[in-house]
Short mmCIF file of C-alpha atoms in Angstrom, two decimals:
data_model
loop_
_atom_site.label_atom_id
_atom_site.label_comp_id
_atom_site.label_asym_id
_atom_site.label_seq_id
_atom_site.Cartn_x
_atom_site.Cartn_y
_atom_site.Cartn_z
CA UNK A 1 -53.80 -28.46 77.02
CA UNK A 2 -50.86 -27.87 79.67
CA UNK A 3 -47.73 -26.30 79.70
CA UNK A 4 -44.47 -28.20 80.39
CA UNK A 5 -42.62 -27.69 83.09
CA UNK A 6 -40.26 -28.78 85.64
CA UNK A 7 -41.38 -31.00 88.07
CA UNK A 8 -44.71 -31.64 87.61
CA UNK A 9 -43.99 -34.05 84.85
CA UNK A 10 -45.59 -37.79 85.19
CA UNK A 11 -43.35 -40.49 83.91
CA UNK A 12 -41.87 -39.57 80.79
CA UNK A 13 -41.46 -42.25 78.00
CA UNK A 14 -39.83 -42.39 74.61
CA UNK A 15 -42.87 -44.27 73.52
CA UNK A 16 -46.50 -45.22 74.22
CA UNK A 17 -48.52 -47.62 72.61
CA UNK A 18 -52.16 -47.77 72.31
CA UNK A 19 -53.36 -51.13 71.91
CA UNK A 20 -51.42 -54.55 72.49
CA UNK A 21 -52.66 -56.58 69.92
CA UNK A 22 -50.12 -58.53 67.39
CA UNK A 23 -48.74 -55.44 65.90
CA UNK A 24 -47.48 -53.56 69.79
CA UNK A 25 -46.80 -56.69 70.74
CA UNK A 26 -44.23 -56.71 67.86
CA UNK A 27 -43.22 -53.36 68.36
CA UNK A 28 -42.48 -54.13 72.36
CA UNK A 29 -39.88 -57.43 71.41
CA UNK A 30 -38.60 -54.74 68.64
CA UNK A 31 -38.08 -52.68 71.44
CA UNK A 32 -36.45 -55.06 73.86
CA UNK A 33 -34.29 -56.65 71.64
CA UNK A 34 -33.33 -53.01 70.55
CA UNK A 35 -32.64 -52.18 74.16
CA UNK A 36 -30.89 -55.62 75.20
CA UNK A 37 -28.17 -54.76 71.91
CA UNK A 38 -27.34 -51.14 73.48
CA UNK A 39 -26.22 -49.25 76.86
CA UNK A 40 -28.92 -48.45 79.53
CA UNK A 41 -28.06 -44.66 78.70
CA UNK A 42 -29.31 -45.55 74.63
CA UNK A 43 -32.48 -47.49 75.70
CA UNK A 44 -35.84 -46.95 74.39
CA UNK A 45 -38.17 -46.27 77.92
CA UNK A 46 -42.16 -47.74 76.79
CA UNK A 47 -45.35 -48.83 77.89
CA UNK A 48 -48.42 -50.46 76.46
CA UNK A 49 -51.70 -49.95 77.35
CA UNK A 50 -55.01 -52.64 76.32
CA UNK A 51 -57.89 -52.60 77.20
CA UNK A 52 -58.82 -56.21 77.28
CA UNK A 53 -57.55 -57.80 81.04
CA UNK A 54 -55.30 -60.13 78.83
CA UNK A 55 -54.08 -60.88 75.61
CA UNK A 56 -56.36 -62.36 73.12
CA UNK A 57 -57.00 -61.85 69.19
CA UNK A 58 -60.10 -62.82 67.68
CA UNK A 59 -61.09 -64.81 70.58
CA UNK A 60 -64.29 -65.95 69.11
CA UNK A 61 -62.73 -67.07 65.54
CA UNK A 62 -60.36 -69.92 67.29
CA UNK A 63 -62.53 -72.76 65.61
CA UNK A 64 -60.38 -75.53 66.29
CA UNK A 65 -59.42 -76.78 62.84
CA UNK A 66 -59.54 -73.33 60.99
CA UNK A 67 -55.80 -72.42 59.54
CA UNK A 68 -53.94 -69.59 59.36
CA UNK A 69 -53.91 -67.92 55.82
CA UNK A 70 -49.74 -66.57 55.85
CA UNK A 71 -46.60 -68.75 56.33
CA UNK A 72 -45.53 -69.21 60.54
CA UNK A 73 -42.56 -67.76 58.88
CA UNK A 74 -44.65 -64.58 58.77
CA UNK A 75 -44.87 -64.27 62.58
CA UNK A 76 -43.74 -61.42 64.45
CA UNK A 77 -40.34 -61.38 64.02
CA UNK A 78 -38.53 -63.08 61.36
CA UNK A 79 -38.40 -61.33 58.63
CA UNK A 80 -37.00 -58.60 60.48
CA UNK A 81 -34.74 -60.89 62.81
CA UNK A 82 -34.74 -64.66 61.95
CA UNK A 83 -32.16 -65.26 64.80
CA UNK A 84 -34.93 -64.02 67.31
CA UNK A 85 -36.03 -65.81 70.39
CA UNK A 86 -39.48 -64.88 69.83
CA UNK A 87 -40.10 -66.51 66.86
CA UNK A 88 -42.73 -69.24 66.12
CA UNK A 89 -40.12 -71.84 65.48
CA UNK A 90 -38.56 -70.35 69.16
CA UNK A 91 -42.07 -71.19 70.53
CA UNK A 92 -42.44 -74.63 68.84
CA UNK A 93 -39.18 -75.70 70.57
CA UNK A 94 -40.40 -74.70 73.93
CA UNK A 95 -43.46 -76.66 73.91
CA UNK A 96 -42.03 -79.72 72.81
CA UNK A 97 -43.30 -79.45 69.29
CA UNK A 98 -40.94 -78.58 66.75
CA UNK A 99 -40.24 -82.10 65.27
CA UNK A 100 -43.64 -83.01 65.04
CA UNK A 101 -44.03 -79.61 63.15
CA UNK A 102 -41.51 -79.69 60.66
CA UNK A 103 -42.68 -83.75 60.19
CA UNK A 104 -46.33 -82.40 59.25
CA UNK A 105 -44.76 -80.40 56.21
CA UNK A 106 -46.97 -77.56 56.25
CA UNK A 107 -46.59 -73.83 56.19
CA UNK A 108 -49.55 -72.56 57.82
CA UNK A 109 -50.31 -73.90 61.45
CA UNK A 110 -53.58 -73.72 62.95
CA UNK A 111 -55.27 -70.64 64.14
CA UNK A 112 -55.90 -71.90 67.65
CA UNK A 113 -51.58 -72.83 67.57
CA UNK A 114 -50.59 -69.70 66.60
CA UNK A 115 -52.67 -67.54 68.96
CA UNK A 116 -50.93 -69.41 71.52
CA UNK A 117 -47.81 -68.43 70.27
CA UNK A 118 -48.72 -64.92 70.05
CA UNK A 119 -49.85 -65.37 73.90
CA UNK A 120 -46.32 -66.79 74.63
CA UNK A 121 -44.69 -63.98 72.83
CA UNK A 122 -46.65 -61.41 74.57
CA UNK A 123 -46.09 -62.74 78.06
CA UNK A 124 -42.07 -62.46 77.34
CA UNK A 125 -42.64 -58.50 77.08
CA UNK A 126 -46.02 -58.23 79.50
CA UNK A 127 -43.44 -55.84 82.09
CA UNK A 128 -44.18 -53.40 79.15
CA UNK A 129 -48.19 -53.57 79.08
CA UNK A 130 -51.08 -52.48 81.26
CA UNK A 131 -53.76 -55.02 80.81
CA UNK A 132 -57.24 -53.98 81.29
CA UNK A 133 -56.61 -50.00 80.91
CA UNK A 134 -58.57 -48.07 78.47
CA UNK A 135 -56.87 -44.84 77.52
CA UNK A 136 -59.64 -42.13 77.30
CA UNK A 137 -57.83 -39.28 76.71
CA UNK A 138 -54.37 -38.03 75.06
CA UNK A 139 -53.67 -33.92 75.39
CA UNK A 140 -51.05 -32.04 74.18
CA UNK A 141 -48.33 -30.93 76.71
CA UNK A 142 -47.07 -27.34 75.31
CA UNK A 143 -43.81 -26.00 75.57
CA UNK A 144 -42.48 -22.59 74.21
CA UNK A 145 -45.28 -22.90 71.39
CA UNK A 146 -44.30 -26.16 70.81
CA UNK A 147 -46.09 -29.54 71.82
CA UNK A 148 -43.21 -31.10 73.42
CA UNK A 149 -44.98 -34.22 74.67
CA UNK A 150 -48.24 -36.02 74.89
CA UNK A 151 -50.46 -36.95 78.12
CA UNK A 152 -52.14 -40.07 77.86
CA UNK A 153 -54.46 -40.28 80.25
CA UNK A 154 -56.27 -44.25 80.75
CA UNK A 155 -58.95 -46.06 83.06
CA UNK A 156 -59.01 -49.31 84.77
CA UNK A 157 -62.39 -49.02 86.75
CA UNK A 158 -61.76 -46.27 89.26
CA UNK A 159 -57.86 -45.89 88.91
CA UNK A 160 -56.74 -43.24 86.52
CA UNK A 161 -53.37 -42.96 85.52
CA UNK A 162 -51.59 -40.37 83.30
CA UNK A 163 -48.39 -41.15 81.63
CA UNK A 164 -46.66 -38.81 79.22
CA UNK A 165 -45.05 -39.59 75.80
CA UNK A 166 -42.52 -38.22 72.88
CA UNK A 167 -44.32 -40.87 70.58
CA UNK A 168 -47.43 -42.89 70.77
CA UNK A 169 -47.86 -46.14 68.34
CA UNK A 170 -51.70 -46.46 67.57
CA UNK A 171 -52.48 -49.93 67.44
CA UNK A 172 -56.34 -50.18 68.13
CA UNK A 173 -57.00 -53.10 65.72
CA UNK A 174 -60.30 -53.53 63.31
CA UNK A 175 -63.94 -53.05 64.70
CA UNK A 176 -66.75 -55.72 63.17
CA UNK A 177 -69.45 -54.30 60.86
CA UNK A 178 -72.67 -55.37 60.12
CA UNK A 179 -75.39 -54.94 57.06
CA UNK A 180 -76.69 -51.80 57.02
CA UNK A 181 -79.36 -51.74 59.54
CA UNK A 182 -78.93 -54.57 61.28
CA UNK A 183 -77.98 -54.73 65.07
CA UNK A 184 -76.05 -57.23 67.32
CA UNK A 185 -78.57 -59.00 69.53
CA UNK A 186 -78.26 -62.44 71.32
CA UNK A 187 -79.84 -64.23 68.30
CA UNK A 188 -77.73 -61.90 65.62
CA UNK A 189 -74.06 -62.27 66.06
CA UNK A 190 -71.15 -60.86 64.07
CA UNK A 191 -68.69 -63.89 63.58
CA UNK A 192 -66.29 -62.50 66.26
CA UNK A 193 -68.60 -63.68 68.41
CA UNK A 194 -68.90 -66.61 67.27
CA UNK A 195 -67.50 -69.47 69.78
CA UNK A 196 -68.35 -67.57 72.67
CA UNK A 197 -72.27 -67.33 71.95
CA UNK A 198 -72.34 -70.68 70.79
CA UNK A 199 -71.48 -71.77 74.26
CA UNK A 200 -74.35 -70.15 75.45
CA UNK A 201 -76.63 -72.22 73.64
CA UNK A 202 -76.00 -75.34 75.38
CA UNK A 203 -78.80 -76.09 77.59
CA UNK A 204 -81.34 -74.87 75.11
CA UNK A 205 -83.46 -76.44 72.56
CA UNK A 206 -80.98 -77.89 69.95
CA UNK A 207 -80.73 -75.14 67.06
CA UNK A 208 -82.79 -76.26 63.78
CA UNK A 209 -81.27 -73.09 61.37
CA UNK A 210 -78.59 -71.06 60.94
CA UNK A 211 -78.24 -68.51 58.75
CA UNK A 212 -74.58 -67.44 57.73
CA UNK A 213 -74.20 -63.62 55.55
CA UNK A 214 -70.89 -63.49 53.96
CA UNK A 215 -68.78 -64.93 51.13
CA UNK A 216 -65.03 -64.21 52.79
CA UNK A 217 -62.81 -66.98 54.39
CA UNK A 218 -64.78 -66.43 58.12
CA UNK A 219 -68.26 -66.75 56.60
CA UNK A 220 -66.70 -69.96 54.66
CA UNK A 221 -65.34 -71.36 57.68
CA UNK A 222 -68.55 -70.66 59.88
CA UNK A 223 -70.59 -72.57 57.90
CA UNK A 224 -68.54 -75.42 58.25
CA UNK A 225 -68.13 -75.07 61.61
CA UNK A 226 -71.73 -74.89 62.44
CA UNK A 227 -72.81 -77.85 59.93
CA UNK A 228 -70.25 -79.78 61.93
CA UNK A 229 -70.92 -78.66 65.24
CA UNK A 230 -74.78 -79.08 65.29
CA UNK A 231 -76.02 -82.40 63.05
CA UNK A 232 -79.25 -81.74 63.56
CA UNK A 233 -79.56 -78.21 61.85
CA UNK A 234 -79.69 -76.38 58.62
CA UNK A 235 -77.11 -74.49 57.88
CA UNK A 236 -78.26 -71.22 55.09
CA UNK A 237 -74.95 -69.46 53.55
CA UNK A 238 -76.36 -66.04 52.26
CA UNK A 239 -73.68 -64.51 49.85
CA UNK A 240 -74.25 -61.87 46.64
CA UNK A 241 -72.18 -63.96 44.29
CA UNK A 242 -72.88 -67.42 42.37
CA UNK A 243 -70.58 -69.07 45.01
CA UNK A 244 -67.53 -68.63 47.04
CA UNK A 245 -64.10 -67.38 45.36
CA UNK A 246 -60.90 -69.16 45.62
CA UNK A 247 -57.79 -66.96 47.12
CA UNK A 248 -54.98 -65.96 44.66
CA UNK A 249 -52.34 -67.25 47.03
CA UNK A 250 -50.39 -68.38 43.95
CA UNK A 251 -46.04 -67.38 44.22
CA UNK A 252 -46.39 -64.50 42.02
CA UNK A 253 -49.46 -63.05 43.41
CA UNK A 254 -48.25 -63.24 46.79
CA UNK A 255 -45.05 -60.81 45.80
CA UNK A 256 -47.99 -57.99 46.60
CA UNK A 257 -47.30 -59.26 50.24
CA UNK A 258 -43.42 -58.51 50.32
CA UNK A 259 -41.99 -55.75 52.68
CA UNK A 260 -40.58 -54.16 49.07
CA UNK A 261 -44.22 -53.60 48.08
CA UNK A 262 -44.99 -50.93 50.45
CA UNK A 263 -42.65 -48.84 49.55
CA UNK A 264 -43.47 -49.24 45.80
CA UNK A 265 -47.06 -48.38 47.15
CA UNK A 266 -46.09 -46.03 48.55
CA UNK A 267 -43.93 -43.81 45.52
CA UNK A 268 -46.68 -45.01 43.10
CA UNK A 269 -49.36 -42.73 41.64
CA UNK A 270 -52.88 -42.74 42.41
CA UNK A 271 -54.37 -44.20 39.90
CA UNK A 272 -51.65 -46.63 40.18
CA UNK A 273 -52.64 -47.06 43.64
CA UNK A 274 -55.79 -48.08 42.77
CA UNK A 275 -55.07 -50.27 40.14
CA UNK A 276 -52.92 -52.27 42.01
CA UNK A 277 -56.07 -52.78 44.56
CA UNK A 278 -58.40 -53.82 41.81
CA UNK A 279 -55.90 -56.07 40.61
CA UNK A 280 -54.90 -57.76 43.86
CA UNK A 281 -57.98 -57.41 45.96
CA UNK A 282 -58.35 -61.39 45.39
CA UNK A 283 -55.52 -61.86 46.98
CA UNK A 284 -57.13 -60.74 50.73
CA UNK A 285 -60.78 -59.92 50.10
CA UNK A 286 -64.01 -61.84 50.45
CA UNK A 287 -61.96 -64.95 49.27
CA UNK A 288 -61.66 -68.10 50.23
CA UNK A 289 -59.09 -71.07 50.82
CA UNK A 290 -59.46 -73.17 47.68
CA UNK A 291 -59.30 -76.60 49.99
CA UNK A 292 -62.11 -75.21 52.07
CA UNK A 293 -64.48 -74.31 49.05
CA UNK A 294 -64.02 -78.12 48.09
CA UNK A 295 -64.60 -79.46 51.14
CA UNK A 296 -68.33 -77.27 51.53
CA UNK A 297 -68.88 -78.30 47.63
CA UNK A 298 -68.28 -81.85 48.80
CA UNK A 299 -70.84 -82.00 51.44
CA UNK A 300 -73.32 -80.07 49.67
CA UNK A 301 -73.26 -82.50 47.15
CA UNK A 302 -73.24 -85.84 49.34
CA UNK A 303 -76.41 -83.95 50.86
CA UNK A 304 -78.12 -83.74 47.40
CA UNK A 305 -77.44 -87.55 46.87
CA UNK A 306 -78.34 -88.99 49.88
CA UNK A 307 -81.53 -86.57 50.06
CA UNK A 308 -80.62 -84.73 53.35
CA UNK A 309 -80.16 -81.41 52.55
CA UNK A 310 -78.74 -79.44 55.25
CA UNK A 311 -76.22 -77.70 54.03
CA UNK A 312 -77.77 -74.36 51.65
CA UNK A 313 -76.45 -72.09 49.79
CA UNK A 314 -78.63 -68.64 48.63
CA UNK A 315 -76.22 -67.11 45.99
CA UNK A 316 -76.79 -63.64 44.41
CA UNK A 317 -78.83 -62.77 47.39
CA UNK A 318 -78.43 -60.55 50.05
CA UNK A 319 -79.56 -60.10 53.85
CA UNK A 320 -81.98 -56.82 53.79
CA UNK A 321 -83.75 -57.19 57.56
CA UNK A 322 -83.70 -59.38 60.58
CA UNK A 323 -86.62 -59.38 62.92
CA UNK A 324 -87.17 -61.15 66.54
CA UNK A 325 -89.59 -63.67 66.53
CA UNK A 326 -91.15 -64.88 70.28
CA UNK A 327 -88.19 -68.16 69.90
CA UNK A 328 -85.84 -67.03 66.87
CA UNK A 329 -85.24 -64.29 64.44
CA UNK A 330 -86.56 -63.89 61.15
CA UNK A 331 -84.43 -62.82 58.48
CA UNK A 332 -85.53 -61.03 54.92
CA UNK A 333 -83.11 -62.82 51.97
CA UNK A 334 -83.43 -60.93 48.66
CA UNK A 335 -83.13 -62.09 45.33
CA UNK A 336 -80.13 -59.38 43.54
CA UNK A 337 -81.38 -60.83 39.82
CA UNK A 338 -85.47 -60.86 40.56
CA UNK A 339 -86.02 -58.70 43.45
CA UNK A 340 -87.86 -61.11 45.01
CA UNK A 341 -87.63 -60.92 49.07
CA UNK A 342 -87.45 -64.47 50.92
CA UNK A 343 -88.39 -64.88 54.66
CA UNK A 344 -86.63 -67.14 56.57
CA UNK A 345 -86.87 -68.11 60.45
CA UNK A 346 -83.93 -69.36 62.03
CA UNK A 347 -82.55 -69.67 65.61
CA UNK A 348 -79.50 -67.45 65.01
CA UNK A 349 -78.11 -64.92 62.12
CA UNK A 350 -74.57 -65.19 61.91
CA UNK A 351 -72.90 -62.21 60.05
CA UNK A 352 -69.47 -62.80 58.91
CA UNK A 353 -69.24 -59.25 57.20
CA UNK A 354 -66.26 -57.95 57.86
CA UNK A 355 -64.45 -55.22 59.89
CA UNK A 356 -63.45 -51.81 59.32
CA UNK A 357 -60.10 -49.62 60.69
CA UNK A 358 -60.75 -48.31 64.06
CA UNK A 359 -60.25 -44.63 64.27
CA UNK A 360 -56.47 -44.34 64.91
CA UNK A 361 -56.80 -40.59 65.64
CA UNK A 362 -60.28 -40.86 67.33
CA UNK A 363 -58.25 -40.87 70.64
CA UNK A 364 -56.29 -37.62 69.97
CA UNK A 365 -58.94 -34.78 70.67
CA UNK A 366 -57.35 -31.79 69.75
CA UNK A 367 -54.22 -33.12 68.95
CA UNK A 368 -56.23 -34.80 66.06
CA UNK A 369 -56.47 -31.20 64.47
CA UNK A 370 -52.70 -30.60 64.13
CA UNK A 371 -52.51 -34.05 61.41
CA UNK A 372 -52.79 -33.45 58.41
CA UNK A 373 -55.16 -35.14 55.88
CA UNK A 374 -55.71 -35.50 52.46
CA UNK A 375 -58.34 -33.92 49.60
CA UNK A 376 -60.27 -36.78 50.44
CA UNK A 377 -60.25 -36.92 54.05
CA UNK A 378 -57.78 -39.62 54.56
CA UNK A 379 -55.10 -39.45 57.56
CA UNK A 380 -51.63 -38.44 55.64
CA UNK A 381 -48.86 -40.57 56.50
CA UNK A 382 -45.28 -40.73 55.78
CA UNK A 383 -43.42 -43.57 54.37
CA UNK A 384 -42.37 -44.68 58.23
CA UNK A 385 -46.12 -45.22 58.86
CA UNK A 386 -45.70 -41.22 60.91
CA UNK A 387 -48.66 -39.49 60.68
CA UNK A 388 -47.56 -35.71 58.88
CA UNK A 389 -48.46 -32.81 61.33
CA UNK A 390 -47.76 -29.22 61.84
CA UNK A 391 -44.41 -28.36 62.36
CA UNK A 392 -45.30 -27.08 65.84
CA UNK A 393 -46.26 -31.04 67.08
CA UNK A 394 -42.49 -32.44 67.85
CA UNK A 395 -44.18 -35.74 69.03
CA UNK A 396 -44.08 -38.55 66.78
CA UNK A 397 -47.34 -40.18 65.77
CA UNK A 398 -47.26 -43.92 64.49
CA UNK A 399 -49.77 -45.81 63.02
CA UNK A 400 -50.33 -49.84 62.98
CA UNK A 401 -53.32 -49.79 60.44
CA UNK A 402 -55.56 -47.60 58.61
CA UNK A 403 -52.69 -47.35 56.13
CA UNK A 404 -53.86 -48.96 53.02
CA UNK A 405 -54.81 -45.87 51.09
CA UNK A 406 -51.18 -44.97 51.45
CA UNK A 407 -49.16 -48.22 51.79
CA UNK A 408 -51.03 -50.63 50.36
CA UNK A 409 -53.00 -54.61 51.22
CA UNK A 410 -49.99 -55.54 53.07
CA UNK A 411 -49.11 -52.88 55.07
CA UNK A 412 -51.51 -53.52 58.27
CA UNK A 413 -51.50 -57.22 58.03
CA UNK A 414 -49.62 -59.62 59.76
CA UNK A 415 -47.41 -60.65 56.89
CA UNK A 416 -45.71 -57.47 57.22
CA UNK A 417 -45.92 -56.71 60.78
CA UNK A 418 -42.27 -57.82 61.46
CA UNK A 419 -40.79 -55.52 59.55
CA UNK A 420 -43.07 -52.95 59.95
CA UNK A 421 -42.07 -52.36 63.42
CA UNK A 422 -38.58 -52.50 62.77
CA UNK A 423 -39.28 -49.18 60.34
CA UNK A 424 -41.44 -47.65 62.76
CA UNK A 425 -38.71 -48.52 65.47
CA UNK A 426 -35.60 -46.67 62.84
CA UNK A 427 -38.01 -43.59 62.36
CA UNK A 428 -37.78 -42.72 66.66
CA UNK A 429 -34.61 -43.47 66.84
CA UNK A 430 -33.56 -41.02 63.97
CA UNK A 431 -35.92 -38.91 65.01
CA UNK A 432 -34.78 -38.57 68.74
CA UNK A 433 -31.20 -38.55 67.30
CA UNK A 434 -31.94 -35.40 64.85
CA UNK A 435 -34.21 -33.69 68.11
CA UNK A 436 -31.24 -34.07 70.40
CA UNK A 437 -28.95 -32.33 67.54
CA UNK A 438 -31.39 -29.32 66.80
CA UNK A 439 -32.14 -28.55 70.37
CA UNK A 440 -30.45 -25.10 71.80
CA UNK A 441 -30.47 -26.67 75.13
CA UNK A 442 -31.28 -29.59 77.18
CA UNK A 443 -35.17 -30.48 78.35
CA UNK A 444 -36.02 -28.71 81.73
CA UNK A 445 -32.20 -28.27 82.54
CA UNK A 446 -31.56 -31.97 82.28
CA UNK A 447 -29.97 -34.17 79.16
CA UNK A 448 -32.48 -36.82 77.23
CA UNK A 449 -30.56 -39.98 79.35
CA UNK A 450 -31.46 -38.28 82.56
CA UNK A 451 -35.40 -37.47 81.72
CA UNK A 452 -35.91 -41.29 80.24
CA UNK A 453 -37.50 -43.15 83.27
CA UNK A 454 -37.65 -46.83 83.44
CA UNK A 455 -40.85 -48.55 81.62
CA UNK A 456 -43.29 -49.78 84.73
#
């Protein structure tokens, strides 16, 4: 912990963001279309810091004909500004494209496209972002009793750098989980993986089996992917249920995306809360595309006919154990309805199993002890996505996901991430408004305008 005081500050911003994945990326064109509408004197001072040495989401999951599952009209601005210049349709135009687009007729472009776009988008703002710094640190900066700011402290190899904060925005993005005791190796991949440690099979002995665990959209769309990619191998789907589910992504249902949702979410009870998941869950969870189902259903049975079987399917079964084998893995496949336990050697396990909510506070040390938390152990947050603290922590403390038990399926995905900035973007302007007003006196002698420092 240090104390505040004149002088030995390091550059001071408004905001800090952790992470520059789609949702800071948002946040930063929030930001500089907030600051482009007002006076230098009124302008919101930020920086960005990501670890990775350049933009890139889900790398490894850019098959090249998988689709995105939301509307382009979903992207990360619209429905908060549809005159914006970084929209998708904004992007379309500048590569020549948007014709053809609107000529195909269709809603959802694919994956591959619209990672480009966000690439496009982020390189408008990258004067905001430190590529390839890991923050390691953030520590309270005390003032009077009060924590007046926060020192983020991050790496890039040997440089350290420490820049301080009135608010950070958490955006660390999802981490992939596996089955319960099973470990990453280079014949057992999570599906994030997946392109990139396909590439490093070329050269070898063409693959005779994979082995796919999963029943979501990703496992879906990895065993079509691999079936396609390699003719010569068997491809084993290993999922608990009879077969894959179809996504509710039907008009009605899809009201549980809408910005208005959250805050009903939010007010609702708990057991509302939960009810509302149950009922919904289809809508986002271990589901997939109903086009996509058909088209694996398809092949499966062309297989059956023309007495080629490559394409299998072990329903109500479940991965328990992978082993290494001298050229493969092997993996143990048990039955849910007889018990029985199936071996099975393959060249590679593929586990499309999901990913869980990094730990937003996990960062914070012992600024982490001054937020508050629930009865069971969840991170309280207010309706602005603000993380509620002790009275005695003036910095504001934003979250971009981990919010679900609070605001709901939509309110860390990108169907909402448009707006959600825009809220999170209100709450530190209000908030710096209301400081300003309560203060007895200016910071260190000086007035807010004059400690803001340009955004390197």
């Amino acid at each position: 912990m240090s104390q505040a005081l004149p002088g030995d500050a390091p550059l001071i911003h408004d905001l800090i963001g952790i992470g520059f994945g789609p949702s800071n990326v948002a946040m930063a064109i929030a930001l500089s279309e907030h600051n482009a509408r007002v006076g230098r004197q009124e302008a919101v001072t930020a920086h960005f810091f990501e670890q990775q040495p350049r933009f890139g989401w889900h790398r490894g999951m850019l098959i090249d004909d998988a689709t995105m599952q939301v509307s382009f009209m979903k992207d990360l601005v619209t429905l908060r500004n549809p005159t914006s210049e970084y929209s998708f349709l904004c992007y379309l135009q500048s590569k020549g494209r948007l014709i053809d687009f609107v000529n195909h007729k269709n809603l959802f472009p694919l994956r591959v496209e619209f990672h480009d776009y966000l690439e496009w988008a982020a390189a408008k703002v990258d004067d905001m972002v430190s590529y390839g710094h890991q923050v390691v640190s953030v520590e309270p900066v005390v003032r009077d009793g009060v924590v007046e700011y926060l020192d983020v402290t991050a790496r890039s190899g040997d440089e350290v750098v420490v820049h301080r904060a009135r608010n950070l925005v958490i955006g660390t993005g999802l981490r992939p989980v596996m089955p319960e005791g099973v470990e990453r190796t280079e014949r057992v991949w999570h599906n994030s993986d997946l392109l990139s440690k396909v590439e490093g099979l070329e050269g070898e002995e063409p693959p005779t089996r994979f082995v796919v665990v999963g029943a979501g959209q990703s496992a879906a769309e990895n065993v079509a992917y691999l079936h396609r990619r390699f003719p010569q191998a068997e491809v084993c789907a290993v999922f608990s249920r009879y077969g894959y589910s179809p996504a509710d992504d039907s008009s009605f249902a899809n009201r549980i995306f809408d910005p208005e949702a959250v805050g009903e979410y939010y007010s609702a009870p708990e057991d509302v809360k939960q009810r509302l998941m149950g009922y919904h869950a289809n809508t986002n969870y271990s589901v997939v595309d109903m086009d996509l189902i058909d088209d694996l259903y398809r092949q499966a049975y062309r297989e059956k006919v023309l007495g080629a079987e490559r394409l299998r399917f072990l329903n109500v079964s479940r991965l328990t154990g992978v082993e290494e084998t001298a050229d493969g893995v092997r993996a143990t496949i048990k039955s849910l309805v007889s018990g029985e336990e199936n071996l099975l050697d393959a060249d590679v396990v593929v586990c499309a199993t999901g990913y869980l909510q990094a730990d937003g506070l996990g960062l914070l040390g012992e600024v982490a002890d001054r937020c508050h938390r629930d009865d069971q152990g969840r991170v309280r947050v207010e309706r602005d996505y603000r993380v509620a603290t002790d009275l005695d922590l003036r910095c504001g403390i934003y979250l971009q996901g981990g919010t679900e038990h609070t605001h709901g399926i939509t309110s860390s995905l990108l169907s909402n991430t448009a707006v959600r900035v825009g809220e999170i973007l209100d709450s530190i302007l209000d908030r710096g408004l209301k400081a300003l007003t309560d203060e007895a006196g200016p910071v260190t002698g000086a007035t807010a305008a004059d400690v803001r420092q340009p955004a390197v």
